[in-house]
PDB file of C-alpha atoms in Angstrom:
ATOM      1  CA  MET A   1      62.293-104.268 -95.546  1.00 61.00           C
ATOM      2  CA  ASP A   2      60.974-101.311 -93.542  1.00 70.00           C
ATOM      3  CA  PRO A   3      62.187-100.812 -89.935  1.00 77.00           C
ATOM      4  CA  ARG A   4      58.954-101.995 -88.306  1.00 74.00           C
ATOM      5  CA  THR A   5      58.849-105.230 -90.316  1.00 76.00           C
ATOM      6  CA  LEU A   6      62.525-105.789 -89.558  1.00 84.00           C
ATOM      7  CA  GLN A   7      61.858-105.205 -85.857  1.00 84.00           C
ATOM      8  CA  PHE A   8      59.138-107.853 -85.817  1.00 82.00           C
ATOM      9  CA  THR A   9      61.248-110.291 -87.852  1.00 84.00           C
ATOM     10  CA  VAL A  10      64.129-109.961 -85.389  1.00 90.00           C
ATOM     11  CA  PHE A  11      61.730-110.587 -82.507  1.00 87.00           C
ATOM     12  CA  CYS A  12      60.359-113.734 -84.203  1.00 85.00           C
ATOM     13  CA  VAL A  13      63.860-115.059 -84.818  1.00 90.00           C
ATOM     14  CA  PHE A  14      64.782-114.340 -81.192  1.00 94.00           C
ATOM     15  CA  ASN A  15      61.735-116.275 -79.947  1.00 89.00           C
ATOM     16  CA  ALA A  16      62.494-119.203 -82.241  1.00 89.00           C
ATOM     17  CA  LEU A  17      66.070-119.342 -80.966  1.00 94.00           C
ATOM     18  CA  CYS A  18      64.812-119.302 -77.371  1.00 92.00           C
ATOM     19  CA  LEU A  19      62.505-122.234 -78.157  1.00 89.00           C
ATOM     20  CA  VAL A  20      65.370-124.191 -79.717  1.00 92.00           C
ATOM     21  CA  ALA A  21      67.677-123.280 -76.816  1.00 95.00           C
ATOM     22  CA  GLY A  22      65.183-124.581 -74.262  1.00 91.00           C
ATOM     23  CA  TYR A  23      64.676-127.801 -76.236  1.00 90.00           C
ATOM     24  CA  GLY A  24      68.428-128.273 -76.590  1.00 94.00           C
ATOM     25  CA  ALA A  25      69.079-127.565 -72.913  1.00 94.00           C
ATOM     26  CA  ARG A  26      66.702-130.355 -71.892  1.00 89.00           C
ATOM     27  CA  ARG A  27      67.976-132.813 -74.501  1.00 90.00           C
ATOM     28  CA  ARG A  28      71.574-132.230 -73.359  1.00 92.00           C
ATOM     29  CA  LYS A  29      70.457-132.534 -69.718  1.00 90.00           C
ATOM     30  CA  LEU A  30      71.735-129.040 -68.892  1.00 92.00           C
ATOM     31  CA  LEU A  31      68.343-128.202 -67.365  1.00 91.00           C
ATOM     32  CA  GLY A  32      65.481-130.398 -66.245  1.00 86.00           C
ATOM     33  CA  GLU A  33      61.960-130.141 -67.598  1.00 79.00           C
ATOM     34  CA  HIS A  34      60.809-128.972 -64.153  1.00 81.00           C
ATOM     35  CA  THR A  35      62.788-125.736 -64.645  1.00 86.00           C
ATOM     36  CA  ALA A  36      60.081-124.527 -67.040  1.00 80.00           C
ATOM     37  CA  ARG A  37      57.660-124.058 -64.156  1.00 76.00           C
ATOM     38  CA  PRO A  38      59.557-121.313 -62.240  1.00 85.00           C
ATOM     39  CA  ILE A  39      60.596-119.659 -65.525  1.00 85.00           C
ATOM     40  CA  HIS A  40      56.969-119.440 -66.672  1.00 78.00           C
ATOM     41  CA  PHE A  41      55.837-118.325 -63.217  1.00 80.00           C
ATOM     42  CA  ILE A  42      58.243-115.356 -63.179  1.00 87.00           C
ATOM     43  CA  THR A  43      57.499-114.502 -66.808  1.00 84.00           C
ATOM     44  CA  VAL A  44      53.709-114.609 -66.564  1.00 77.00           C
ATOM     45  CA  SER A  45      53.427-112.964 -63.157  1.00 81.00           C
ATOM     46  CA  PHE A  46      56.032-110.216 -63.230  1.00 89.00           C
ATOM     47  CA  VAL A  47      57.333-109.597 -66.758  1.00 88.00           C
ATOM     48  CA  TRP A  48      53.981-109.886 -68.543  1.00 82.00           C
ATOM     49  CA  GLY A  49      52.336-108.080 -65.638  1.00 85.00           C
ATOM     50  CA  ALA A  50      54.658-105.099 -66.131  1.00 91.00           C
ATOM     51  CA  VAL A  51      53.996-105.092 -69.888  1.00 86.00           C
ATOM     52  CA  ALA A  52      50.236-105.157 -69.262  1.00 85.00           C
ATOM     53  CA  LEU A  53      50.382-102.214 -66.861  1.00 90.00           C
ATOM     54  CA  LEU A  54      52.600-100.023 -69.062  1.00 90.00           C
ATOM     55  CA  SER A  55      50.736-100.876 -72.271  1.00 86.00           C
ATOM     56  CA  LEU A  56      47.222-100.284 -70.961  1.00 86.00           C
ATOM     57  CA  TRP A  57      48.341 -97.051 -69.306  1.00 89.00           C
ATOM     58  CA  ARG A  58      48.338 -95.742 -72.889  1.00 84.00           C
ATOM     59  CA  LEU A  59      44.890 -97.110 -73.744  1.00 83.00           C
ATOM     60  CA  PRO A  60      42.831 -94.337 -75.389  1.00 81.00           C
ATOM     61  CA  PRO A  61      40.108 -93.515 -72.806  1.00 80.00           C
ATOM     62  CA  ASP A  62      37.119 -93.958 -75.088  1.00 81.00           C
ATOM     63  CA  ARG A  63      33.751 -95.507 -74.227  1.00 78.00           C
ATOM     64  CA  SER A  64      33.772 -97.484 -77.474  1.00 81.00           C
ATOM     65  CA  ASN A  65      36.504 -99.639 -75.919  1.00 82.00           C
ATOM     66  CA  LEU A  66      33.768-101.392 -73.951  1.00 82.00           C
ATOM     67  CA  TRP A  67      33.034-103.300 -77.155  1.00 89.00           C
ATOM     68  CA  LEU A  68      36.139-105.388 -76.497  1.00 88.00           C
ATOM     69  CA  ILE A  69      34.494-106.787 -73.368  1.00 86.00           C
ATOM     70  CA  ALA A  70      31.701-108.221 -75.526  1.00 87.00           C
ATOM     71  CA  ILE A  71      33.734-109.168 -78.586  1.00 92.00           C
ATOM     72  CA  GLU A  72      36.545-111.225 -77.062  1.00 91.00           C
ATOM     73  CA  PRO A  73      34.479-113.708 -74.977  1.00 92.00           C
ATOM     74  CA  PHE A  74      32.332-114.280 -78.074  1.00 94.00           C
ATOM     75  CA  LEU A  75      35.418-115.005 -80.201  1.00 95.00           C
ATOM     76  CA  VAL A  76      36.589-117.488 -77.555  1.00 95.00           C
ATOM     77  CA  ALA A  77      33.294-119.321 -77.050  1.00 95.00           C
ATOM     78  CA  VAL A  78      32.021-119.740 -80.614  1.00 97.00           C
ATOM     79  CA  PRO A  79      35.065-121.555 -82.096  1.00 97.00           C
ATOM     80  CA  ALA A  80      35.534-123.670 -78.953  1.00 96.00           C
ATOM     81  CA  PHE A  81      31.991-125.020 -78.892  1.00 96.00           C
ATOM     82  CA  ALA A  82      31.658-125.218 -82.689  1.00 97.00           C
ATOM     83  CA  VAL A  83      34.511-127.732 -83.059  1.00 97.00           C
ATOM     84  CA  VAL A  84      33.158-130.150 -80.430  1.00 96.00           C
ATOM     85  CA  PRO A  85      30.702-132.022 -82.729  1.00 97.00           C
ATOM     86  CA  ILE A  86      33.278-131.988 -85.553  1.00 97.00           C
ATOM     87  CA  ALA A  87      35.943-133.529 -83.313  1.00 97.00           C
ATOM     88  CA  ARG A  88      33.482-136.202 -82.171  1.00 96.00           C
ATOM     89  CA  ARG A  89      32.698-137.099 -85.793  1.00 96.00           C
ATOM     90  CA  MET A  90      36.437-137.443 -86.408  1.00 95.00           C
ATOM     91  CA  GLY A  91      36.535-140.173 -83.762  1.00 94.00           C
ATOM     92  CA  CYS A  92      38.355-138.227 -81.028  1.00 94.00           C
ATOM     93  CA  ASP A  93      37.880-139.393 -77.453  1.00 94.00           C
ATOM     94  CA  ASN A  94      36.730-137.029 -74.706  1.00 93.00           C
ATOM     95  CA  LYS A  95      40.221-135.940 -73.692  1.00 93.00           C
ATOM     96  CA  GLN A  96      41.115-135.140 -77.290  1.00 95.00           C
ATOM     97  CA  VAL A  97      37.838-133.288 -77.881  1.00 96.00           C
ATOM     98  CA  GLY A  98      38.646-131.119 -74.861  1.00 95.00           C
ATOM     99  CA  VAL A  99      42.094-130.340 -76.260  1.00 94.00           C
ATOM    100  CA  ILE A 100      40.727-129.361 -79.678  1.00 97.00           C
ATOM    101  CA  ALA A 101      37.997-127.191 -78.139  1.00 97.00           C
ATOM    102  CA  THR A 102      40.368-125.208 -75.912  1.00 95.00           C
ATOM    103  CA  ALA A 103      42.900-124.914 -78.747  1.00 96.00           C
ATOM    104  CA  ALA A 104      40.221-123.506 -81.050  1.00 97.00           C
ATOM    105  CA  GLY A 105      39.025-120.980 -78.476  1.00 96.00           C
ATOM    106  CA  LEU A 106      42.369-119.604 -77.258  1.00 95.00           C
ATOM    107  CA  GLY A 107      44.913-117.813 -79.460  1.00 96.00           C
ATOM    108  CA  ASN A 108      48.442-116.493 -79.013  1.00 93.00           C
ATOM    109  CA  LEU A 109      47.284-112.874 -78.759  1.00 92.00           C
ATOM    110  CA  GLY A 110      49.857-111.822 -76.203  1.00 84.00           C
ATOM    111  CA  PHE A 111      53.310-110.360 -75.846  1.00 75.00           C
ATOM    112  CA  THR A 112      55.132-113.307 -77.445  1.00 79.00           C
ATOM    113  CA  LEU A 113      53.310-112.923 -80.784  1.00 88.00           C
ATOM    114  CA  GLY A 114      50.024-111.098 -81.469  1.00 91.00           C
ATOM    115  CA  ALA A 115      50.524-108.024 -79.304  1.00 89.00           C
ATOM    116  CA  TYR A 116      54.067-107.466 -80.540  1.00 88.00           C
ATOM    117  CA  LEU A 117      52.922-107.899 -84.145  1.00 90.00           C
ATOM    118  CA  CYS A 118      50.277-105.202 -83.613  1.00 92.00           C
ATOM    119  CA  TYR A 119      52.815-102.952 -81.881  1.00 89.00           C
ATOM    120  CA  THR A 120      55.300-103.097 -84.742  1.00 87.00           C
ATOM    121  CA  LEU A 121      53.125-103.376 -87.857  1.00 86.00           C
ATOM    122  CA  LEU A 122      50.152-101.170 -86.931  1.00 90.00           C
ATOM    123  CA  ALA A 123      52.264 -98.204 -85.875  1.00 84.00           C
ATOM    124  CA  GLY A 124      51.486 -96.217 -89.035  1.00 78.00           C
ATOM    125  CA  PRO A 125      53.889 -94.159 -91.195  1.00 73.00           C
ATOM    126  CA  ASP A 126      54.889 -91.906 -88.295  1.00 69.00           C
ATOM    127  CA  GLY A 127      54.984 -94.714 -85.714  1.00 69.00           C
ATOM    128  CA  GLN A 128      52.525 -92.897 -83.475  1.00 74.00           C
ATOM    129  CA  GLN A 129      49.806 -95.583 -83.403  1.00 86.00           C
ATOM    130  CA  GLY A 130      52.050 -98.365 -82.152  1.00 86.00           C
ATOM    131  CA  GLU A 131      51.364 -97.691 -78.469  1.00 86.00           C
ATOM    132  CA  ALA A 132      47.602 -97.532 -79.037  1.00 88.00           C
ATOM    133  CA  ALA A 133      47.677-100.792 -81.030  1.00 90.00           C
ATOM    134  CA  LEU A 134      49.693-102.443 -78.269  1.00 88.00           C
ATOM    135  CA  ALA A 135      47.248-101.226 -75.625  1.00 89.00           C
ATOM    136  CA  TYR A 136      44.264-102.650 -77.497  1.00 92.00           C
ATOM    137  CA  ALA A 137      46.078-105.946 -78.099  1.00 91.00           C
ATOM    138  CA  VAL A 138      47.004-106.250 -74.418  1.00 87.00           C
ATOM    139  CA  ALA A 139      43.420-105.493 -73.422  1.00 90.00           C
ATOM    140  CA  GLN A 140      42.247-108.231 -75.787  1.00 92.00           C
ATOM    141  CA  VAL A 141      44.680-110.851 -74.491  1.00 89.00           C
ATOM    142  CA  ASN A 142      43.700-110.133 -70.889  1.00 86.00           C
ATOM    143  CA  LEU A 143      40.025-110.463 -71.761  1.00 89.00           C
ATOM    144  CA  MET A 144      40.823-113.743 -73.543  1.00 91.00           C
ATOM    145  CA  ALA A 145      42.672-114.998 -70.469  1.00 85.00           C
ATOM    146  CA  MET A 146      39.693-114.187 -68.239  1.00 86.00           C
ATOM    147  CA  ALA A 147      37.279-115.794 -70.713  1.00 87.00           C
ATOM    148  CA  GLY A 148      39.567-118.820 -70.752  1.00 84.00           C
ATOM    149  CA  VAL A 149      39.275-119.220 -67.009  1.00 83.00           C
ATOM    150  CA  LEU A 150      35.522-118.644 -66.926  1.00 85.00           C
ATOM    151  CA  MET A 151      34.564-120.733 -69.980  1.00 88.00           C
ATOM    152  CA  MET A 152      37.416-123.063 -70.904  1.00 88.00           C
ATOM    153  CA  TYR A 153      38.002-124.357 -67.353  1.00 85.00           C
ATOM    154  CA  PRO A 154      34.465-125.801 -67.063  1.00 89.00           C
ATOM    155  CA  LEU A 155      34.681-127.123 -70.640  1.00 90.00           C
ATOM    156  CA  ALA A 156      38.010-128.820 -69.954  1.00 88.00           C
ATOM    157  CA  ARG A 157      36.738-130.301 -66.669  1.00 85.00           C
ATOM    158  CA  HIS A 158      33.719-131.706 -68.534  1.00 86.00           C
ATOM    159  CA  PHE A 159      35.890-133.564 -71.035  1.00 92.00           C
ATOM    160  CA  GLY A 160      38.739-134.401 -68.640  1.00 86.00           C
ATOM    161  CA  GLY A 161      36.530-135.683 -65.857  1.00 77.00           C
ATOM    162  CA  GLN A 162      36.872-135.366 -62.082  1.00 66.00           C
ATOM    163  CA  HIS A 163      40.001-136.926 -60.583  1.00 62.00           C
ATOM    164  CA  THR A 164      41.040-137.670 -57.021  1.00 56.00           C
ATOM    165  CA  GLY A 165      42.469-134.587 -55.389  1.00 65.00           C
ATOM    166  CA  ASP A 166      40.877-132.153 -57.873  1.00 63.00           C
ATOM    167  CA  ILE A 167      39.142-129.101 -56.436  1.00 69.00           C
ATOM    168  CA  SER A 168      35.809-127.838 -57.746  1.00 75.00           C
ATOM    169  CA  VAL A 169      35.726-125.704 -60.893  1.00 70.00           C
ATOM    170  CA  THR A 170      34.145-122.808 -58.969  1.00 78.00           C
ATOM    171  CA  ARG A 171      36.908-122.798 -56.385  1.00 79.00           C
ATOM    172  CA  LEU A 172      39.535-123.154 -59.104  1.00 74.00           C
ATOM    173  CA  ILE A 173      38.114-120.146 -60.993  1.00 77.00           C
ATOM    174  CA  VAL A 174      38.105-117.999 -57.848  1.00 80.00           C
ATOM    175  CA  THR A 175      41.610-118.997 -56.805  1.00 78.00           C
ATOM    176  CA  SER A 176      42.866-118.460 -60.367  1.00 73.00           C
ATOM    177  CA  PHE A 177      42.019-114.761 -60.103  1.00 78.00           C
ATOM    178  CA  LEU A 178      43.432-114.459 -56.570  1.00 80.00           C
ATOM    179  CA  ASP A 179      46.652-116.367 -57.273  1.00 73.00           C
ATOM    180  CA  LEU A 180      49.907-114.487 -57.906  1.00 76.00           C
ATOM    181  CA  ARG A 181      49.917-115.977 -61.399  1.00 68.00           C
ATOM    182  CA  ALA A 182      46.929-113.712 -62.131  1.00 74.00           C
ATOM    183  CA  LEU A 183      49.075-110.631 -61.457  1.00 84.00           C
ATOM    184  CA  MET A 184      48.949-109.768 -65.174  1.00 80.00           C
ATOM    185  CA  VAL A 185      45.176-109.312 -64.972  1.00 82.00           C
ATOM    186  CA  HIS A 186      45.448-107.075 -61.899  1.00 87.00           C
ATOM    187  CA  CYS A 187      48.242-105.042 -63.494  1.00 89.00           C
ATOM    188  CA  ALA A 188      46.070-104.640 -66.587  1.00 87.00           C
ATOM    189  CA  ILE A 189      43.245-103.255 -64.456  1.00 89.00           C
ATOM    190  CA  ILE A 190      45.643-100.777 -62.825  1.00 93.00           C
ATOM    191  CA  GLY A 191      46.850 -99.686 -66.273  1.00 89.00           C
ATOM    192  CA  VAL A 192      43.277 -99.084 -67.477  1.00 87.00           C
ATOM    193  CA  VAL A 193      42.484 -97.047 -64.341  1.00 91.00           C
ATOM    194  CA  LEU A 194      45.587 -94.891 -64.860  1.00 93.00           C
ATOM    195  CA  ALA A 195      44.595 -94.332 -68.505  1.00 88.00           C
ATOM    196  CA  TYR A 196      41.033 -93.296 -67.710  1.00 88.00           C
ATOM    197  CA  LEU A 197      42.198 -91.034 -64.873  1.00 91.00           C
ATOM    198  CA  HIS A 198      44.536 -89.336 -67.379  1.00 90.00           C
ATOM    199  CA  VAL A 199      47.611 -89.939 -65.231  1.00 93.00           C
ATOM    200  CA  PRO A 200      50.630 -88.878 -67.364  1.00 92.00           C
ATOM    201  CA  TYR A 201      52.754 -91.719 -68.713  1.00 90.00           C
ATOM    202  CA  PRO A 202      56.425 -91.300 -67.664  1.00 91.00           C
ATOM    203  CA  ASP A 203      58.449 -90.389 -70.774  1.00 86.00           C
ATOM    204  CA  VAL A 204      61.612 -91.726 -69.134  1.00 87.00           C
ATOM    205  CA  LEU A 205      60.304 -95.247 -69.768  1.00 86.00           C
ATOM    206  CA  ASP A 206      60.436 -94.577 -73.508  1.00 79.00           C
ATOM    207  CA  ASP A 207      63.875 -92.997 -73.261  1.00 75.00           C
ATOM    208  CA  TYR A 208      65.301 -96.245 -71.871  1.00 73.00           C
ATOM    209  CA  TYR A 209      63.247 -98.577 -74.123  1.00 83.00           C
ATOM    210  CA  VAL A 210      61.737-100.277 -71.086  1.00 89.00           C
ATOM    211  CA  ILE A 211      58.827-101.814 -73.003  1.00 87.00           C
ATOM    212  CA  HIS A 212      61.188-103.322 -75.591  1.00 87.00           C
ATOM    213  CA  VAL A 213      63.362-104.877 -72.891  1.00 92.00           C
ATOM    214  CA  LEU A 214      60.269-106.351 -71.231  1.00 91.00           C
ATOM    215  CA  PHE A 215      59.081-107.790 -74.549  1.00 87.00           C
ATOM    216  CA  TYR A 216      62.346-109.636 -75.060  1.00 92.00           C
ATOM    217  CA  LEU A 217      62.441-110.837 -71.454  1.00 92.00           C
ATOM    218  CA  GLY A 218      58.876-112.100 -71.864  1.00 87.00           C
ATOM    219  CA  GLY A 219      59.723-113.782 -75.164  1.00 86.00           C
ATOM    220  CA  PHE A 220      62.728-115.512 -73.630  1.00 91.00           C
ATOM    221  CA  GLY A 221      60.823-116.749 -70.581  1.00 86.00           C
ATOM    222  CA  GLY A 222      57.830-117.896 -72.603  1.00 81.00           C
ATOM    223  CA  TYR A 223      59.567-119.760 -75.422  1.00 84.00           C
ATOM    224  CA  PHE A 224      62.594-121.069 -73.524  1.00 88.00           C
ATOM    225  CA  GLY A 225      60.211-122.581 -70.966  1.00 82.00           C
ATOM    226  CA  ILE A 226      58.109-124.139 -73.729  1.00 79.00           C
ATOM    227  CA  GLY A 227      61.261-125.570 -75.320  1.00 84.00           C
ATOM    228  CA  LEU A 228      62.174-127.303 -72.072  1.00 83.00           C
ATOM    229  CA  ARG A 229      58.930-129.296 -72.263  1.00 74.00           C
ATOM    230  CA  LEU A 230      58.690-129.711 -76.018  1.00 76.00           C
ATOM    231  CA  ARG A 231      58.328-133.246 -77.390  1.00 74.00           C
ATOM    232  CA  LEU A 232      58.685-133.903 -81.119  1.00 75.00           C
ATOM    233  CA  GLY A 233      57.607-136.965 -83.072  1.00 73.00           C
ATOM    234  CA  ASP A 234      53.796-136.941 -82.770  1.00 70.00           C
ATOM    235  CA  THR A 235      53.029-134.543 -85.612  1.00 78.00           C
ATOM    236  CA  LYS A 236      51.903-137.188 -88.114  1.00 82.00           C
ATOM    237  CA  ARG A 237      49.440-138.771 -85.689  1.00 86.00           C
ATOM    238  CA  TYR A 238      47.024-135.827 -85.834  1.00 92.00           C
ATOM    239  CA  LEU A 239      46.871-134.758 -89.486  1.00 92.00           C
ATOM    240  CA  ARG A 240      43.074-134.293 -89.497  1.00 95.00           C
ATOM    241  CA  GLU A 241      43.193-132.376 -86.220  1.00 96.00           C
ATOM    242  CA  HIS A 242      45.929-130.105 -87.610  1.00 96.00           C
ATOM    243  CA  ALA A 243      43.791-129.418 -90.690  1.00 97.00           C
ATOM    244  CA  LEU A 244      40.696-128.675 -88.596  1.00 97.00           C
ATOM    245  CA  LEU A 245      42.489-126.204 -86.326  1.00 97.00           C
ATOM    246  CA  ALA A 246      44.245-124.538 -89.255  1.00 97.00           C
ATOM    247  CA  ALA A 247      40.859-123.968 -90.900  1.00 97.00           C
ATOM    248  CA  VAL A 248      39.379-122.591 -87.677  1.00 98.00           C
ATOM    249  CA  LYS A 249      42.344-120.378 -86.753  1.00 98.00           C
ATOM    250  CA  PHE A 250      43.275-118.982 -90.146  1.00 97.00           C
ATOM    251  CA  ALA A 251      39.862-118.782 -91.832  1.00 97.00           C
ATOM    252  CA  GLY A 252      36.954-119.325 -89.433  1.00 97.00           C
ATOM    253  CA  ILE A 253      37.894-116.900 -86.656  1.00 97.00           C
ATOM    254  CA  PRO A 254      39.034-114.116 -89.043  1.00 97.00           C
ATOM    255  CA  LEU A 255      35.737-114.409 -90.943  1.00 97.00           C
ATOM    256  CA  LEU A 256      33.784-114.410 -87.670  1.00 97.00           C
ATOM    257  CA  SER A 257      35.706-111.324 -86.498  1.00 97.00           C
ATOM    258  CA  VAL A 258      34.959-109.424 -89.704  1.00 96.00           C
ATOM    259  CA  CYS A 259      31.241-110.218 -89.357  1.00 96.00           C
ATOM    260  CA  VAL A 260      31.180-109.126 -85.705  1.00 96.00           C
ATOM    261  CA  LEU A 261      32.937-105.847 -86.505  1.00 95.00           C
ATOM    262  CA  ALA A 262      30.587-105.205 -89.443  1.00 95.00           C
ATOM    263  CA  LEU A 263      27.560-105.566 -87.156  1.00 94.00           C
ATOM    264  CA  MET A 264      29.215-103.404 -84.509  1.00 93.00           C
ATOM    265  CA  ASN A 265      29.824-100.650 -87.067  1.00 93.00           C
ATOM    266  CA  LEU A 266      26.071-100.367 -87.552  1.00 93.00           C
ATOM    267  CA  THR A 267      25.739 -99.091 -83.978  1.00 91.00           C
ATOM    268  CA  PRO A 268      26.075 -95.420 -82.949  1.00 90.00           C
ATOM    269  CA  VAL A 269      29.381 -96.062 -81.108  1.00 88.00           C
ATOM    270  CA  PRO A 270      31.652 -98.318 -83.171  1.00 91.00           C
ATOM    271  CA  LEU A 271      35.074 -99.419 -82.008  1.00 90.00           C
ATOM    272  CA  GLU A 272      38.012 -97.159 -82.934  1.00 90.00           C
ATOM    273  CA  SER A 273      39.522 -97.955 -86.340  1.00 91.00           C
ATOM    274  CA  ILE A 274      42.939 -98.875 -84.902  1.00 92.00           C
ATOM    275  CA  ALA A 275      41.221-101.193 -82.406  1.00 93.00           C
ATOM    276  CA  GLN A 276      39.314-102.854 -85.241  1.00 94.00           C
ATOM    277  CA  ARG A 277      42.573-103.496 -87.088  1.00 94.00           C
ATOM    278  CA  VAL A 278      43.994-105.041 -83.915  1.00 95.00           C
ATOM    279  CA  VAL A 279      40.988-107.381 -83.665  1.00 96.00           C
ATOM    280  CA  ILE A 280      41.474-108.441 -87.301  1.00 95.00           C
ATOM    281  CA  VAL A 281      45.210-109.093 -86.873  1.00 95.00           C
ATOM    282  CA  GLU A 282      44.702-110.955 -83.588  1.00 97.00           C
ATOM    283  CA  SER A 283      42.013-113.131 -85.193  1.00 97.00           C
ATOM    284  CA  PHE A 284      44.707-114.864 -87.281  1.00 96.00           C
ATOM    285  CA  MET A 285      46.861-115.873 -84.310  1.00 97.00           C
ATOM    286  CA  PRO A 286      47.673-119.566 -83.757  1.00 96.00           C
ATOM    287  CA  ILE A 287      46.945-121.705 -80.698  1.00 96.00           C
ATOM    288  CA  ALA A 288      47.784-120.194 -77.303  1.00 92.00           C
ATOM    289  CA  ILE A 289      50.208-121.882 -74.935  1.00 81.00           C
ATOM    290  CA  GLN A 290      47.433-121.450 -72.352  1.00 81.00           C
ATOM    291  CA  SER A 291      45.588-124.307 -74.079  1.00 86.00           C
ATOM    292  CA  VAL A 292      48.520-126.640 -73.353  1.00 80.00           C
ATOM    293  CA  MET A 293      48.524-125.554 -69.711  1.00 76.00           C
ATOM    294  CA  ILE A 294      44.771-126.188 -69.441  1.00 83.00           C
ATOM    295  CA  ALA A 295      45.223-129.643 -70.983  1.00 84.00           C
ATOM    296  CA  ASN A 296      47.770-130.539 -68.316  1.00 75.00           C
ATOM    297  CA  LEU A 297      45.694-129.000 -65.538  1.00 74.00           C
ATOM    298  CA  PHE A 298      42.474-130.888 -66.381  1.00 82.00           C
ATOM    299  CA  HIS A 299      43.902-134.307 -67.345  1.00 80.00           C
ATOM    300  CA  LEU A 300      43.275-133.911 -71.063  1.00 87.00           C
ATOM    301  CA  ASP A 301      45.676-135.262 -73.702  1.00 87.00           C
ATOM    302  CA  GLY A 302      48.658-133.034 -72.877  1.00 80.00           C
ATOM    303  CA  ARG A 303      50.941-134.666 -75.426  1.00 78.00           C
ATOM    304  CA  MET A 304      48.409-134.011 -78.171  1.00 88.00           C
ATOM    305  CA  ALA A 305      47.967-130.420 -76.972  1.00 87.00           C
ATOM    306  CA  SER A 306      51.711-129.725 -77.241  1.00 82.00           C
ATOM    307  CA  THR A 307      51.870-131.187 -80.744  1.00 87.00           C
ATOM    308  CA  LEU A 308      48.843-129.232 -81.958  1.00 93.00           C
ATOM    309  CA  TRP A 309      50.323-126.019 -80.544  1.00 91.00           C
ATOM    310  CA  LEU A 310      53.672-126.554 -82.271  1.00 90.00           C
ATOM    311  CA  VAL A 311      52.281-127.475 -85.703  1.00 94.00           C
ATOM    312  CA  ASN A 312      49.664-124.715 -85.658  1.00 96.00           C
ATOM    313  CA  THR A 313      52.323-122.142 -84.786  1.00 93.00           C
ATOM    314  CA  VAL A 314      54.579-123.356 -87.611  1.00 93.00           C
ATOM    315  CA  LEU A 315      51.652-123.229 -90.051  1.00 96.00           C
ATOM    316  CA  PHE A 316      50.948-119.657 -88.934  1.00 96.00           C
ATOM    317  CA  VAL A 317      54.547-118.647 -89.654  1.00 92.00           C
ATOM    318  CA  LEU A 318      54.389-120.258 -93.115  1.00 94.00           C
ATOM    319  CA  LEU A 319      50.892-119.145 -94.198  1.00 92.00           C
ATOM    320  CA  PRO A 320      49.111-116.166 -92.533  1.00 94.00           C
ATOM    321  CA  LEU A 321      52.161-114.342 -91.157  1.00 92.00           C
ATOM    322  CA  PRO A 322      53.800-113.506 -94.533  1.00 91.00           C
ATOM    323  CA  LEU A 323      50.445-112.228 -95.794  1.00 91.00           C
ATOM    324  CA  LEU A 324      49.951-110.093 -92.677  1.00 90.00           C
ATOM    325  CA  VAL A 325      53.437-108.631 -92.978  1.00 86.00           C
ATOM    326  CA  LEU A 326      52.842-107.919 -96.678  1.00 87.00           C
ATOM    327  CA  TRP A 327      49.517-106.255 -95.872  1.00 85.00           C
ATOM    328  CA  LEU A 328      50.695-104.224 -92.890  1.00 79.00           C
ATOM    329  CA  GLY A 329      54.394-103.730 -93.601  1.00 66.00           C
TER     330      GLY A 329
END
């Protein structure tokens, strides 16, 4: 096993152990389920925000990068809306249709999976392309997060319905970008500005492996918090839904991504080759934890959302991930 593949494998094992540790801590009553909220708040706002800033600071300042702004919202919207009639035909109620739609549209592209995979396995023989791959992956996950707020919030509200005490979708979208939990998006913007202004990246950060430390802190906060709220036992209830999302995530979105990139390459300014490889790798990622959060926020079937996330992630580890490692390792 080459060093980069080993590095990613160790990171995956670490994340899995954090998930199990969080689940065990709740089951043994060492920590309450409510502890997940402050852990996720600190992780998303500050740890992932720092990773976004440092990663995008190294984004290659090329005008072709603007393609990502068009590509990512498209890759969110098409799968999300395409599965709606299929889920209805399967007999799902509105709350379940909303869960399946958001799960299909949002993927785990970020620091706890997709971005780290790109960072380790797209680095090239000399390891020089790892930072560029990470920057593109971070840009993609931030664009997905923004598309999630702008498109998935209204979709989830439609299927979840209006409840007493809920604020309007427009106000929720605005406050979502102004809230401290959106710090990652603002840090990403700062990182892009620094990159395009050609501000030198401090080498001392590499000397002390700052980005690696932040990755592991982010992995711990993300998966330990998920473990605290994880509920097992519902996996067999949603076999058809698992099959549908597996087909969408591991076949439909990759095929759609290849077609989009092929059309883009016919234009005078195609996306950089390393960025295209990032888009392909990210297209295989399983359901995002953001879909579970949206389900809880908009009164969808949160229990179903958690189960779909868990099974889809396990299926990713068993099916696409070994093939990706074999291809890229």
